[in-house]
mmCIF file of C-alpha atoms in Angstrom:
data_model
loop_
_atom_site.group_PDB
_atom_site.id
_atom_site.type_symbol
_atom_site.label_atom_id
_atom_site.label_comp_id
_atom_site.label_asym_id
_atom_site.label_seq_id
_atom_site.Cartn_x
_atom_site.Cartn_y
_atom_site.Cartn_z
ATOM 1 C CA UNK E 78 22.833 22.042 -112.208
ATOM 2 C CA UNK E 79 21.103 25.307 -110.618
ATOM 3 C CA UNK E 80 17.257 25.577 -110.473
ATOM 4 C CA UNK E 81 14.670 28.045 -109.248
ATOM 5 C CA UNK E 82 14.127 27.256 -105.511
ATOM 6 C CA UNK E 83 10.356 28.015 -106.259
ATOM 7 C CA UNK E 84 10.149 24.905 -108.465
ATOM 8 C CA UNK E 85 11.107 22.443 -105.778
ATOM 9 C CA UNK E 86 7.898 20.621 -104.486
ATOM 10 C CA UNK E 87 7.999 19.598 -100.765
ATOM 11 C CA UNK E 88 5.413 16.929 -99.709
ATOM 12 C CA UNK E 89 4.843 14.966 -96.473
ATOM 13 C CA UNK E 90 8.207 14.679 -94.962
ATOM 14 C CA UNK E 91 9.827 12.614 -92.044
ATOM 15 C CA UNK E 92 11.855 15.338 -90.667
ATOM 16 C CA UNK E 93 10.274 17.798 -88.618
ATOM 17 C CA UNK E 94 12.710 19.260 -86.448
ATOM 18 C CA UNK E 95 14.490 22.029 -88.377
ATOM 19 C CA UNK E 96 16.398 23.624 -85.495
ATOM 20 C CA UNK E 97 19.738 25.064 -86.370
ATOM 21 C CA UNK E 98 18.681 26.287 -89.704
ATOM 22 C CA UNK E 99 20.349 29.801 -89.141
ATOM 23 C CA UNK E 100 23.816 28.357 -88.650
ATOM 24 C CA UNK E 101 23.639 25.766 -91.480
ATOM 25 C CA UNK E 102 22.497 29.147 -93.498
ATOM 26 C CA UNK E 103 25.656 31.044 -92.223
ATOM 27 C CA UNK E 104 27.957 27.782 -93.064
ATOM 28 C CA UNK E 105 26.727 27.747 -96.586
ATOM 29 C CA UNK E 106 26.956 31.404 -96.801
ATOM 30 C CA UNK E 107 30.655 31.070 -95.903
ATOM 31 C CA UNK E 108 31.845 27.614 -97.385
ATOM 32 C CA UNK E 109 29.101 27.054 -100.185
ATOM 33 C CA UNK E 110 26.873 24.101 -100.427
ATOM 34 C CA UNK E 111 28.769 20.948 -100.393
ATOM 35 C CA UNK E 112 26.092 18.465 -100.941
ATOM 36 C CA UNK E 113 23.434 19.335 -103.619
ATOM 37 C CA UNK E 114 19.969 18.971 -102.976
ATOM 38 C CA UNK E 115 18.369 15.822 -104.382
ATOM 39 C CA UNK E 116 15.272 16.041 -106.300
ATOM 40 C CA UNK E 117 13.099 14.108 -108.969
ATOM 41 C CA UNK E 118 12.844 15.082 -112.701
ATOM 42 C CA UNK E 119 9.664 16.874 -111.727
ATOM 43 C CA UNK E 120 11.495 18.724 -108.895
ATOM 44 C CA UNK E 121 9.724 16.588 -106.098
ATOM 45 C CA UNK E 122 12.311 16.806 -103.020
ATOM 46 C CA UNK E 123 13.821 13.621 -102.230
ATOM 47 C CA UNK E 124 16.527 14.469 -99.874
ATOM 48 C CA UNK E 125 18.028 18.184 -98.228
ATOM 49 C CA UNK E 126 15.004 20.053 -97.080
ATOM 50 C CA UNK E 127 17.146 21.704 -94.380
ATOM 51 C CA UNK E 128 19.705 22.922 -97.091
ATOM 52 C CA UNK E 129 16.728 23.963 -99.089
ATOM 53 C CA UNK E 130 15.397 26.138 -95.999
ATOM 54 C CA UNK E 131 18.946 27.542 -95.099
ATOM 55 C CA UNK E 132 18.899 28.868 -98.718
ATOM 56 C CA UNK E 133 15.362 30.442 -98.440
ATOM 57 C CA UNK E 134 16.848 31.934 -95.080
ATOM 58 C CA UNK E 135 19.796 33.541 -97.043
ATOM 59 C CA UNK E 136 17.175 34.846 -99.542
ATOM 60 C CA UNK E 137 18.733 32.765 -102.525
ATOM 61 C CA UNK E 138 16.443 32.273 -105.416
ATOM 62 C CA UNK E 139 18.582 29.212 -106.856
ATOM 63 C CA UNK E 140 20.082 26.335 -105.410
ATOM 64 C CA UNK E 141 22.331 23.498 -106.734
ATOM 65 C CA UNK E 142 20.459 20.094 -107.144
ATOM 66 C CA UNK E 143 21.061 16.415 -108.382
ATOM 67 C CA UNK E 144 18.366 15.017 -110.376
ATOM 68 C CA UNK E 145 17.270 11.475 -109.782
ATOM 69 C CA UNK E 146 14.939 9.110 -111.734
ATOM 70 C CA UNK E 147 12.366 7.693 -109.580
ATOM 71 C CA UNK E 148 10.563 4.855 -111.105
ATOM 72 C CA UNK E 149 7.389 4.987 -108.787
ATOM 73 C CA UNK E 150 6.003 6.172 -105.361
ATOM 74 C CA UNK E 151 7.727 2.893 -103.792
ATOM 75 C CA UNK E 152 11.013 4.101 -105.177
ATOM 76 C CA UNK E 153 10.612 7.379 -103.972
ATOM 77 C CA UNK E 154 9.623 6.244 -100.553
ATOM 78 C CA UNK E 155 12.894 4.082 -100.484
ATOM 79 C CA UNK E 156 15.282 6.841 -101.609
ATOM 80 C CA UNK E 157 13.712 9.117 -98.886
ATOM 81 C CA UNK E 158 14.113 6.270 -96.324
ATOM 82 C CA UNK E 159 17.565 5.285 -97.298
ATOM 83 C CA UNK E 160 18.519 8.912 -96.902
ATOM 84 C CA UNK E 161 17.412 9.054 -93.462
ATOM 85 C CA UNK E 162 18.535 5.344 -92.779
ATOM 86 C CA UNK E 163 21.604 6.253 -90.650
ATOM 87 C CA UNK E 164 20.447 9.467 -88.883
ATOM 88 C CA UNK E 165 18.628 8.097 -85.643
ATOM 89 C CA UNK E 166 18.852 11.554 -83.777
ATOM 90 C CA UNK E 167 14.962 11.794 -84.750
ATOM 91 C CA UNK E 168 12.529 13.165 -82.328
ATOM 92 C CA UNK E 169 9.547 10.865 -81.259
ATOM 93 C CA UNK E 170 7.492 12.604 -83.684
ATOM 94 C CA UNK E 171 9.858 12.170 -86.470
ATOM 95 C CA UNK E 172 10.333 8.368 -85.804
ATOM 96 C CA UNK E 173 6.913 7.821 -85.774
ATOM 97 C CA UNK E 174 6.707 9.643 -89.344
ATOM 98 C CA UNK E 175 9.714 7.208 -90.468
ATOM 99 C CA UNK E 176 7.971 4.280 -89.155
ATOM 100 C CA UNK E 177 4.908 5.160 -91.061
ATOM 101 C CA UNK E 178 7.001 5.614 -94.001
ATOM 102 C CA UNK E 179 8.403 2.253 -94.119
ATOM 103 C CA UNK E 180 5.130 0.465 -93.258
ATOM 104 C CA UNK E 181 3.648 1.886 -96.358
ATOM 105 C CA UNK E 182 6.758 0.651 -98.457
ATOM 106 C CA UNK E 183 6.465 -2.642 -96.904
ATOM 107 C CA UNK E 184 2.595 -2.977 -97.828
ATOM 108 C CA UNK E 185 3.574 -1.724 -101.387
ATOM 109 C CA UNK E 186 6.283 -4.652 -101.491
ATOM 110 C CA UNK E 187 3.815 -7.279 -99.956
ATOM 111 C CA UNK E 188 1.403 -6.197 -102.644
ATOM 112 C CA UNK E 189 4.004 -6.678 -105.225
ATOM 113 C CA UNK E 190 5.000 -10.093 -104.239
ATOM 114 C CA UNK E 191 1.335 -11.110 -104.361
ATOM 115 C CA UNK E 192 0.424 -9.668 -107.709
ATOM 116 C CA UNK E 193 3.557 -10.840 -109.509
ATOM 117 C CA UNK E 194 2.733 -13.007 -112.252
ATOM 118 C CA UNK E 195 6.098 -14.828 -111.646
ATOM 119 C CA UNK E 196 6.308 -15.017 -107.747
ATOM 120 C CA UNK E 197 8.999 -17.709 -107.633
ATOM 121 C CA UNK E 198 11.791 -15.487 -109.280
ATOM 122 C CA UNK E 199 10.972 -12.497 -106.897
ATOM 123 C CA UNK E 200 13.274 -11.628 -103.758
ATOM 124 C CA UNK E 201 11.975 -12.967 -100.706
ATOM 125 C CA UNK E 202 10.665 -10.359 -98.234
ATOM 126 C CA UNK E 203 12.136 -9.852 -94.990
ATOM 127 C CA UNK E 204 11.371 -12.530 -92.378
ATOM 128 C CA UNK E 205 9.180 -11.497 -89.379
ATOM 129 C CA UNK E 206 6.191 -9.235 -89.077
ATOM 130 C CA UNK E 207 5.942 -5.897 -90.592
ATOM 131 C CA UNK E 208 5.739 -4.128 -87.272
ATOM 132 C CA UNK E 209 8.885 -5.745 -86.035
ATOM 133 C CA UNK E 210 10.585 -4.670 -89.118
ATOM 134 C CA UNK E 211 9.338 -1.380 -89.002
ATOM 135 C CA UNK E 212 10.269 -1.119 -85.184
ATOM 136 C CA UNK E 213 14.038 -2.118 -85.962
ATOM 137 C CA UNK E 214 14.384 0.519 -88.818
ATOM 138 C CA UNK E 215 12.526 3.430 -87.206
ATOM 139 C CA UNK E 216 14.456 2.832 -83.705
ATOM 140 C CA UNK E 217 11.820 1.706 -81.623
ATOM 141 C CA UNK E 218 13.441 -1.690 -80.659
ATOM 142 C CA UNK E 219 10.541 -4.197 -80.999
ATOM 143 C CA UNK E 220 7.202 -4.135 -82.515
ATOM 144 C CA UNK E 221 5.234 -3.857 -78.998
ATOM 145 C CA UNK E 222 6.963 -0.768 -78.536
ATOM 146 C CA UNK E 223 5.947 0.324 -81.758
ATOM 147 C CA UNK E 224 2.351 -0.360 -81.429
ATOM 148 C CA UNK E 225 2.957 1.580 -78.145
ATOM 149 C CA UNK E 226 4.350 4.594 -79.955
ATOM 150 C CA UNK E 227 1.323 4.745 -82.581
ATOM 151 C CA UNK E 228 -1.177 4.547 -79.757
ATOM 152 C CA UNK E 229 0.395 7.675 -78.214
ATOM 153 C CA UNK E 230 0.709 9.366 -81.469
ATOM 154 C CA UNK E 231 -2.844 8.846 -82.287
ATOM 155 C CA UNK E 232 -4.297 9.549 -78.612
ATOM 156 C CA UNK E 233 -1.826 11.545 -76.501
ATOM 157 C CA UNK E 234 -2.063 15.310 -75.654
ATOM 158 C CA UNK E 235 0.082 17.824 -77.414
ATOM 159 C CA UNK E 236 1.853 18.354 -74.370
ATOM 160 C CA UNK E 237 2.822 14.766 -73.945
ATOM 161 C CA UNK E 238 4.023 14.504 -77.703
ATOM 162 C CA UNK E 239 5.964 17.670 -76.973
ATOM 163 C CA UNK E 240 7.663 16.210 -73.953
ATOM 164 C CA UNK E 241 8.522 12.973 -75.902
ATOM 165 C CA UNK E 242 9.974 15.101 -78.407
ATOM 166 C CA UNK E 243 12.177 16.781 -75.792
ATOM 167 C CA UNK E 244 13.273 13.647 -74.460
ATOM 168 C CA UNK E 245 11.596 14.707 -71.139
ATOM 169 C CA UNK E 246 9.554 11.695 -70.505
ATOM 170 C CA UNK E 247 9.845 7.970 -71.700
ATOM 171 C CA UNK E 248 7.587 6.417 -74.081
ATOM 172 C CA UNK E 249 6.339 3.809 -71.527
ATOM 173 C CA UNK E 250 5.311 6.781 -69.143
ATOM 174 C CA UNK E 251 3.494 8.392 -71.953
ATOM 175 C CA UNK E 252 1.915 5.486 -72.935
ATOM 176 C CA UNK E 253 0.726 4.629 -69.444
ATOM 177 C CA UNK E 254 -0.425 8.714 -69.163
ATOM 178 C CA UNK E 255 -2.300 8.516 -72.433
ATOM 179 C CA UNK E 256 -3.993 5.093 -71.577
ATOM 180 C CA UNK E 257 -4.796 6.188 -68.010
ATOM 181 C CA UNK E 258 -6.283 9.700 -69.460
ATOM 182 C CA UNK E 259 -8.279 7.900 -71.846
ATOM 183 C CA UNK E 260 -9.917 5.452 -69.237
ATOM 184 C CA UNK E 261 -10.584 8.309 -67.205
ATOM 185 C CA UNK E 262 -12.545 9.922 -69.903
ATOM 186 C CA UNK E 263 -14.290 6.880 -70.969
ATOM 187 C CA UNK E 264 -15.352 6.744 -67.304
ATOM 188 C CA UNK E 265 -16.480 9.959 -66.977
ATOM 189 C CA UNK E 266 -18.378 9.770 -69.995
ATOM 190 C CA UNK E 267 -19.905 6.572 -68.928
ATOM 191 C CA UNK E 268 -20.664 8.358 -65.607
ATOM 192 C CA UNK E 269 -22.335 11.204 -67.708
ATOM 193 C CA UNK E 270 -24.319 9.044 -69.865
ATOM 194 C CA UNK E 271 -25.464 7.453 -66.873
ATOM 195 C CA UNK E 272 -26.682 10.369 -64.781
ATOM 196 C CA UNK E 273 -28.687 11.484 -68.115
ATOM 197 C CA UNK E 274 -30.273 8.375 -68.391
ATOM 198 C CA UNK E 275 -31.395 8.470 -64.487
ATOM 199 C CA UNK E 276 -32.242 11.958 -65.211
ATOM 200 C CA UNK E 277 -34.545 11.121 -68.141
ATOM 201 C CA UNK E 278 -35.875 7.963 -66.321
ATOM 202 C CA UNK E 279 -36.983 10.372 -63.396
ATOM 203 C CA UNK E 280 -38.596 12.867 -65.862
ATOM 204 C CA UNK E 281 -40.637 9.975 -67.167
ATOM 205 C CA UNK E 282 -41.603 8.613 -63.808
ATOM 206 C CA UNK E 283 -42.814 12.224 -62.752
ATOM 207 C CA UNK E 284 -44.572 12.620 -66.121
ATOM 208 C CA UNK E 285 -46.523 9.213 -65.185
ATOM 209 C CA UNK E 286 -46.921 10.680 -61.471
ATOM 210 C CA UNK E 287 -48.431 13.974 -62.581
ATOM 211 C CA UNK E 288 -50.529 12.814 -65.681
ATOM 212 C CA UNK E 289 -53.550 12.333 -64.074
ATOM 213 C CA UNK E 290 -53.611 15.224 -61.695
ATOM 214 C CA UNK E 291 -52.513 18.247 -63.952
ATOM 215 C CA UNK E 292 -53.426 19.651 -67.178
ATOM 216 C CA UNK E 293 -51.567 18.281 -70.316
ATOM 217 C CA UNK E 294 -50.311 21.823 -70.979
ATOM 218 C CA UNK E 295 -48.964 22.372 -67.721
ATOM 219 C CA UNK E 296 -47.288 18.776 -67.301
ATOM 220 C CA UNK E 297 -44.010 19.516 -68.656
ATOM 221 C CA UNK E 298 -43.394 22.814 -66.582
ATOM 222 C CA UNK E 299 -44.717 20.786 -63.477
ATOM 223 C CA UNK E 300 -42.099 18.024 -64.001
ATOM 224 C CA UNK E 301 -39.192 20.628 -64.672
ATOM 225 C CA UNK E 302 -40.121 22.334 -61.540
ATOM 226 C CA UNK E 303 -40.037 19.030 -59.461
ATOM 227 C CA UNK E 304 -36.524 18.276 -61.004
ATOM 228 C CA UNK E 305 -35.275 21.778 -59.965
ATOM 229 C CA UNK E 306 -36.202 21.020 -56.533
ATOM 230 C CA UNK E 307 -34.912 17.808 -56.430
ATOM 231 C CA UNK E 308 -31.552 19.190 -57.646
ATOM 232 C CA UNK E 309 -31.769 21.941 -55.002
ATOM 233 C CA UNK E 310 -32.432 19.508 -52.364
ATOM 234 C CA UNK E 311 -29.503 17.546 -53.557
ATOM 235 C CA UNK E 312 -27.249 20.437 -53.493
ATOM 236 C CA UNK E 313 -28.361 21.229 -49.845
ATOM 237 C CA UNK E 314 -27.901 17.598 -48.603
ATOM 238 C CA UNK E 315 -24.336 17.517 -50.447
ATOM 239 C CA UNK E 316 -23.245 20.892 -49.227
ATOM 240 C CA UNK E 317 -24.341 19.917 -45.576
ATOM 241 C CA UNK E 318 -22.511 16.443 -45.755
ATOM 242 C CA UNK E 319 -19.351 18.188 -47.067
ATOM 243 C CA UNK E 320 -19.675 20.585 -43.998
ATOM 244 C CA UNK E 321 -20.016 17.653 -41.613
ATOM 245 C CA UNK E 322 -16.759 16.197 -43.582
ATOM 246 C CA UNK E 323 -15.019 19.409 -42.868
ATOM 247 C CA UNK E 324 -15.753 19.490 -39.232
ATOM 248 C CA UNK E 325 -15.018 15.838 -38.483
ATOM 249 C CA UNK E 326 -11.568 16.378 -40.365
ATOM 250 C CA UNK E 327 -11.084 19.326 -38.306
ATOM 251 C CA UNK E 328 -11.677 17.425 -35.145
ATOM 252 C CA UNK E 329 -9.280 14.703 -36.442
ATOM 253 C CA UNK E 330 -6.553 17.157 -37.282
ATOM 254 C CA UNK E 331 -7.076 18.839 -33.478
ATOM 255 C CA UNK E 332 -7.102 15.229 -31.984
ATOM 256 C CA UNK E 333 -3.753 14.215 -33.776
ATOM 257 C CA UNK E 334 -2.136 17.533 -33.565
ATOM 258 C CA UNK E 335 -2.460 17.134 -29.809
ATOM 259 C CA UNK E 336 -1.097 14.001 -29.683
ATOM 260 C CA UNK E 337 1.885 14.977 -31.502
ATOM 261 C CA UNK E 338 2.632 17.834 -29.490
ATOM 262 C CA UNK E 339 2.303 15.700 -26.085
ATOM 263 C CA UNK E 340 4.671 13.137 -27.977
ATOM 264 C CA UNK E 341 7.031 16.196 -29.003
ATOM 265 C CA UNK E 342 7.229 17.317 -25.377
ATOM 266 C CA UNK E 343 8.289 13.683 -24.099
ATOM 267 C CA UNK E 344 11.069 13.874 -26.607
ATOM 268 C CA UNK E 345 12.190 17.349 -25.162
ATOM 269 C CA UNK E 346 11.863 15.838 -21.748
ATOM 270 C CA UNK E 347 13.994 12.942 -22.677
ATOM 271 C CA UNK E 348 16.684 14.684 -24.331
ATOM 272 C CA UNK E 349 17.043 16.949 -21.000
ATOM 273 C CA UNK E 350 17.253 13.928 -19.092
ATOM 274 C CA UNK E 351 19.732 12.512 -21.465
ATOM 275 C CA UNK E 352 21.620 15.845 -21.162
ATOM 276 C CA UNK E 353 21.476 15.639 -17.271
ATOM 277 C CA UNK E 354 23.019 11.971 -17.151
ATOM 278 C CA UNK E 355 25.787 13.356 -19.423
ATOM 279 C CA UNK E 356 26.455 15.731 -17.017
ATOM 280 C CA UNK E 357 26.364 13.131 -14.026
ATOM 281 C CA UNK E 358 28.958 10.869 -15.960
ATOM 282 C CA UNK E 359 31.251 13.851 -16.197
ATOM 283 C CA UNK E 360 30.892 14.967 -12.370
ATOM 284 C CA UNK E 361 31.595 11.145 -11.504
ATOM 285 C CA UNK E 362 34.800 11.344 -13.614
ATOM 286 C CA UNK E 363 36.048 14.344 -11.595
ATOM 287 C CA UNK E 364 35.062 12.777 -8.233
ATOM 288 C CA UNK E 365 36.500 9.585 -8.524
ATOM 289 C CA UNK E 366 34.073 7.935 -5.605
ATOM 290 C CA UNK E 367 34.885 4.464 -4.288
ATOM 291 C CA UNK E 368 32.043 2.708 -6.318
ATOM 292 C CA UNK E 369 32.865 4.738 -9.141
ATOM 293 C CA UNK E 370 32.518 1.638 -11.897
ATOM 294 C CA UNK E 371 28.990 0.806 -10.460
ATOM 295 C CA UNK E 372 27.785 4.238 -10.707
ATOM 296 C CA UNK E 373 29.076 4.596 -14.310
ATOM 297 C CA UNK E 374 27.309 1.581 -15.310
ATOM 298 C CA UNK E 375 24.140 2.515 -13.876
ATOM 299 C CA UNK E 376 24.523 5.912 -15.383
ATOM 300 C CA UNK E 377 25.357 4.598 -18.892
ATOM 301 C CA UNK E 378 22.413 2.157 -18.688
ATOM 302 C CA UNK E 379 20.284 5.196 -17.879
ATOM 303 C CA UNK E 380 21.838 7.229 -20.597
ATOM 304 C CA UNK E 381 21.052 4.312 -23.096
ATOM 305 C CA UNK E 382 17.590 4.039 -21.831
ATOM 306 C CA UNK E 383 16.833 7.705 -22.413
ATOM 307 C CA UNK E 384 18.296 7.550 -25.956
ATOM 308 C CA UNK E 385 16.273 4.629 -26.689
ATOM 309 C CA UNK E 386 13.102 6.244 -25.469
ATOM 310 C CA UNK E 387 13.614 9.482 -27.376
ATOM 311 C CA UNK E 388 14.168 7.391 -30.639
ATOM 312 C CA UNK E 389 10.969 5.427 -29.993
ATOM 313 C CA UNK E 390 9.074 8.480 -29.484
ATOM 314 C CA UNK E 391 10.325 10.385 -32.315
ATOM 315 C CA UNK E 392 9.799 7.293 -34.634
ATOM 316 C CA UNK E 393 5.961 7.242 -33.025
ATOM 317 C CA UNK E 394 5.649 11.037 -33.851
ATOM 318 C CA UNK E 395 6.605 10.127 -37.502
ATOM 319 C CA UNK E 396 3.977 7.446 -37.627
ATOM 320 C CA UNK E 397 1.214 9.471 -36.236
ATOM 321 C CA UNK E 398 2.168 12.376 -38.622
ATOM 322 C CA UNK E 399 1.894 9.800 -41.566
ATOM 323 C CA UNK E 400 -1.335 8.709 -40.154
ATOM 324 C CA UNK E 401 -2.758 12.184 -39.719
ATOM 325 C CA UNK E 402 -1.772 12.818 -43.412
ATOM 326 C CA UNK E 403 -3.137 9.668 -44.807
ATOM 327 C CA UNK E 404 -6.384 9.382 -42.509
ATOM 328 C CA UNK E 405 -8.708 6.513 -44.015
ATOM 329 C CA UNK E 406 -11.715 8.517 -44.919
ATOM 330 C CA UNK E 407 -14.553 7.578 -47.328
ATOM 331 C CA UNK E 408 -13.109 9.730 -49.954
ATOM 332 C CA UNK E 409 -9.720 8.067 -49.721
ATOM 333 C CA UNK E 410 -11.212 5.026 -50.022
ATOM 334 C CA UNK E 411 -13.330 5.748 -53.191
ATOM 335 C CA UNK E 412 -10.548 7.250 -54.722
ATOM 336 C CA UNK E 413 -8.330 4.092 -54.449
ATOM 337 C CA UNK E 414 -11.403 2.124 -55.392
ATOM 338 C CA UNK E 415 -11.686 4.162 -58.591
ATOM 339 C CA UNK E 416 -7.992 4.456 -59.353
ATOM 340 C CA UNK E 417 -6.506 2.923 -62.304
ATOM 341 C CA UNK E 418 -5.175 -0.684 -62.262
ATOM 342 C CA UNK E 419 -1.463 0.754 -62.620
ATOM 343 C CA UNK E 420 -1.846 3.090 -59.903
ATOM 344 C CA UNK E 421 -3.515 0.410 -57.650
ATOM 345 C CA UNK E 422 -0.612 -1.565 -58.260
ATOM 346 C CA UNK E 423 1.962 1.043 -57.183
ATOM 347 C CA UNK E 424 -0.115 1.808 -54.262
ATOM 348 C CA UNK E 425 -0.295 -2.016 -53.156
ATOM 349 C CA UNK E 426 3.464 -2.187 -53.331
ATOM 350 C CA UNK E 427 3.717 0.570 -50.991
ATOM 351 C CA UNK E 428 1.199 -1.018 -48.614
ATOM 352 C CA UNK E 429 3.440 -4.163 -48.942
ATOM 353 C CA UNK E 430 6.428 -1.979 -47.663
ATOM 354 C CA UNK E 431 4.343 -0.592 -44.681
ATOM 355 C CA UNK E 432 3.456 -4.341 -43.910
ATOM 356 C CA UNK E 433 6.955 -5.280 -43.687
ATOM 357 C CA UNK E 434 7.691 -2.147 -41.683
ATOM 358 C CA UNK E 435 5.203 -3.239 -39.124
ATOM 359 C CA UNK E 436 6.349 -6.801 -39.152
ATOM 360 C CA UNK E 437 9.836 -5.864 -38.525
ATOM 361 C CA UNK E 438 8.474 -3.347 -35.534
ATOM 362 C CA UNK E 439 6.115 -5.882 -33.969
ATOM 363 C CA UNK E 440 8.677 -8.209 -32.273
ATOM 364 C CA UNK E 441 10.621 -5.228 -30.870
ATOM 365 C CA UNK E 442 7.538 -3.587 -29.517
ATOM 366 C CA UNK E 443 6.913 -7.204 -27.796
ATOM 367 C CA UNK E 444 10.386 -7.233 -26.247
ATOM 368 C CA UNK E 445 12.698 -9.100 -28.654
ATOM 369 C CA UNK E 446 15.947 -7.292 -28.927
ATOM 370 C CA UNK E 447 16.942 -8.839 -32.602
ATOM 371 C CA UNK E 448 14.599 -8.293 -35.498
ATOM 372 C CA UNK E 449 15.522 -10.610 -38.220
ATOM 373 C CA UNK E 450 13.535 -9.205 -41.267
ATOM 374 C CA UNK E 451 15.455 -7.031 -43.941
ATOM 375 C CA UNK E 452 15.518 -3.444 -42.693
ATOM 376 C CA UNK E 453 13.574 -1.090 -44.902
ATOM 377 C CA UNK E 454 15.875 1.686 -46.414
#
């Protein structure tokens, strides 16, 4: 049957991605509506919102519908879920909406089982926790993943949700980023509260200190002036410390730059020596002296030594460049100490790799030719 499009009522729906409406509208214009929209007897939409939007895009006033009798709200939910059951190409936001619908339906079913007078004759509910049932049907895999997804939906930024919907980041990464952002916000709030409490305490101490020496009507002004002076002194002190830190870093960088340049010059000298030995070997081949084999062996050893020295110096440069960038400063130590547990764990893994590198190199530096540890890729 055909009904006026304006009569159809669209409430909270699972599907939120309506891309491709123009293509669908063009198909309907050319081939007609193959599957009518499904509505309740009072024209509540059950299935076919994209088809409805395509008709609106075409400027149609009427649309073909099938009317279904809906017993109650639970039945309405079940119809919408059934219509989407095999459509797993949902975005993250749509799967969350789908999960919430299933949760709501499961709660209604549970309530009916609890309040029914003849409980023995009611069909048994699905086994397992509700969150696991919901997770499987909504495509989250496990109840634990569904809990993470709900946490993201409730607390993540709009940018993170958009990246999830677009498939740019994983649920795990979104969960980690959201949790870290919340932890950082809580920490910042706690620090701000602590600073506010300290400032108020300082004000109270100043009030007590000036109480007997300053008239009551001038007390608050004197306290505020003292606080302002303290803040100015603190700013001057911090600026001075920052200046000293910058000077120290500048001196530190100059030292490393000088050392690295000296090492680079060594590499250039070694490469020149290596090239000279190659030329000597070519000359020996042409001259063919009586002690050719001995001279060739000596030259080959010298060539290998130049090559080994050059490689070692270049490795030393890489290490020094790394140390220059990752210099241990009070700021870096403070940053690591204040980092989230997940970032500390990742940094600790990097330190383990660095320690393995040192453990492998130390025997070679001490004269052992063979290093038995696994080579770091």
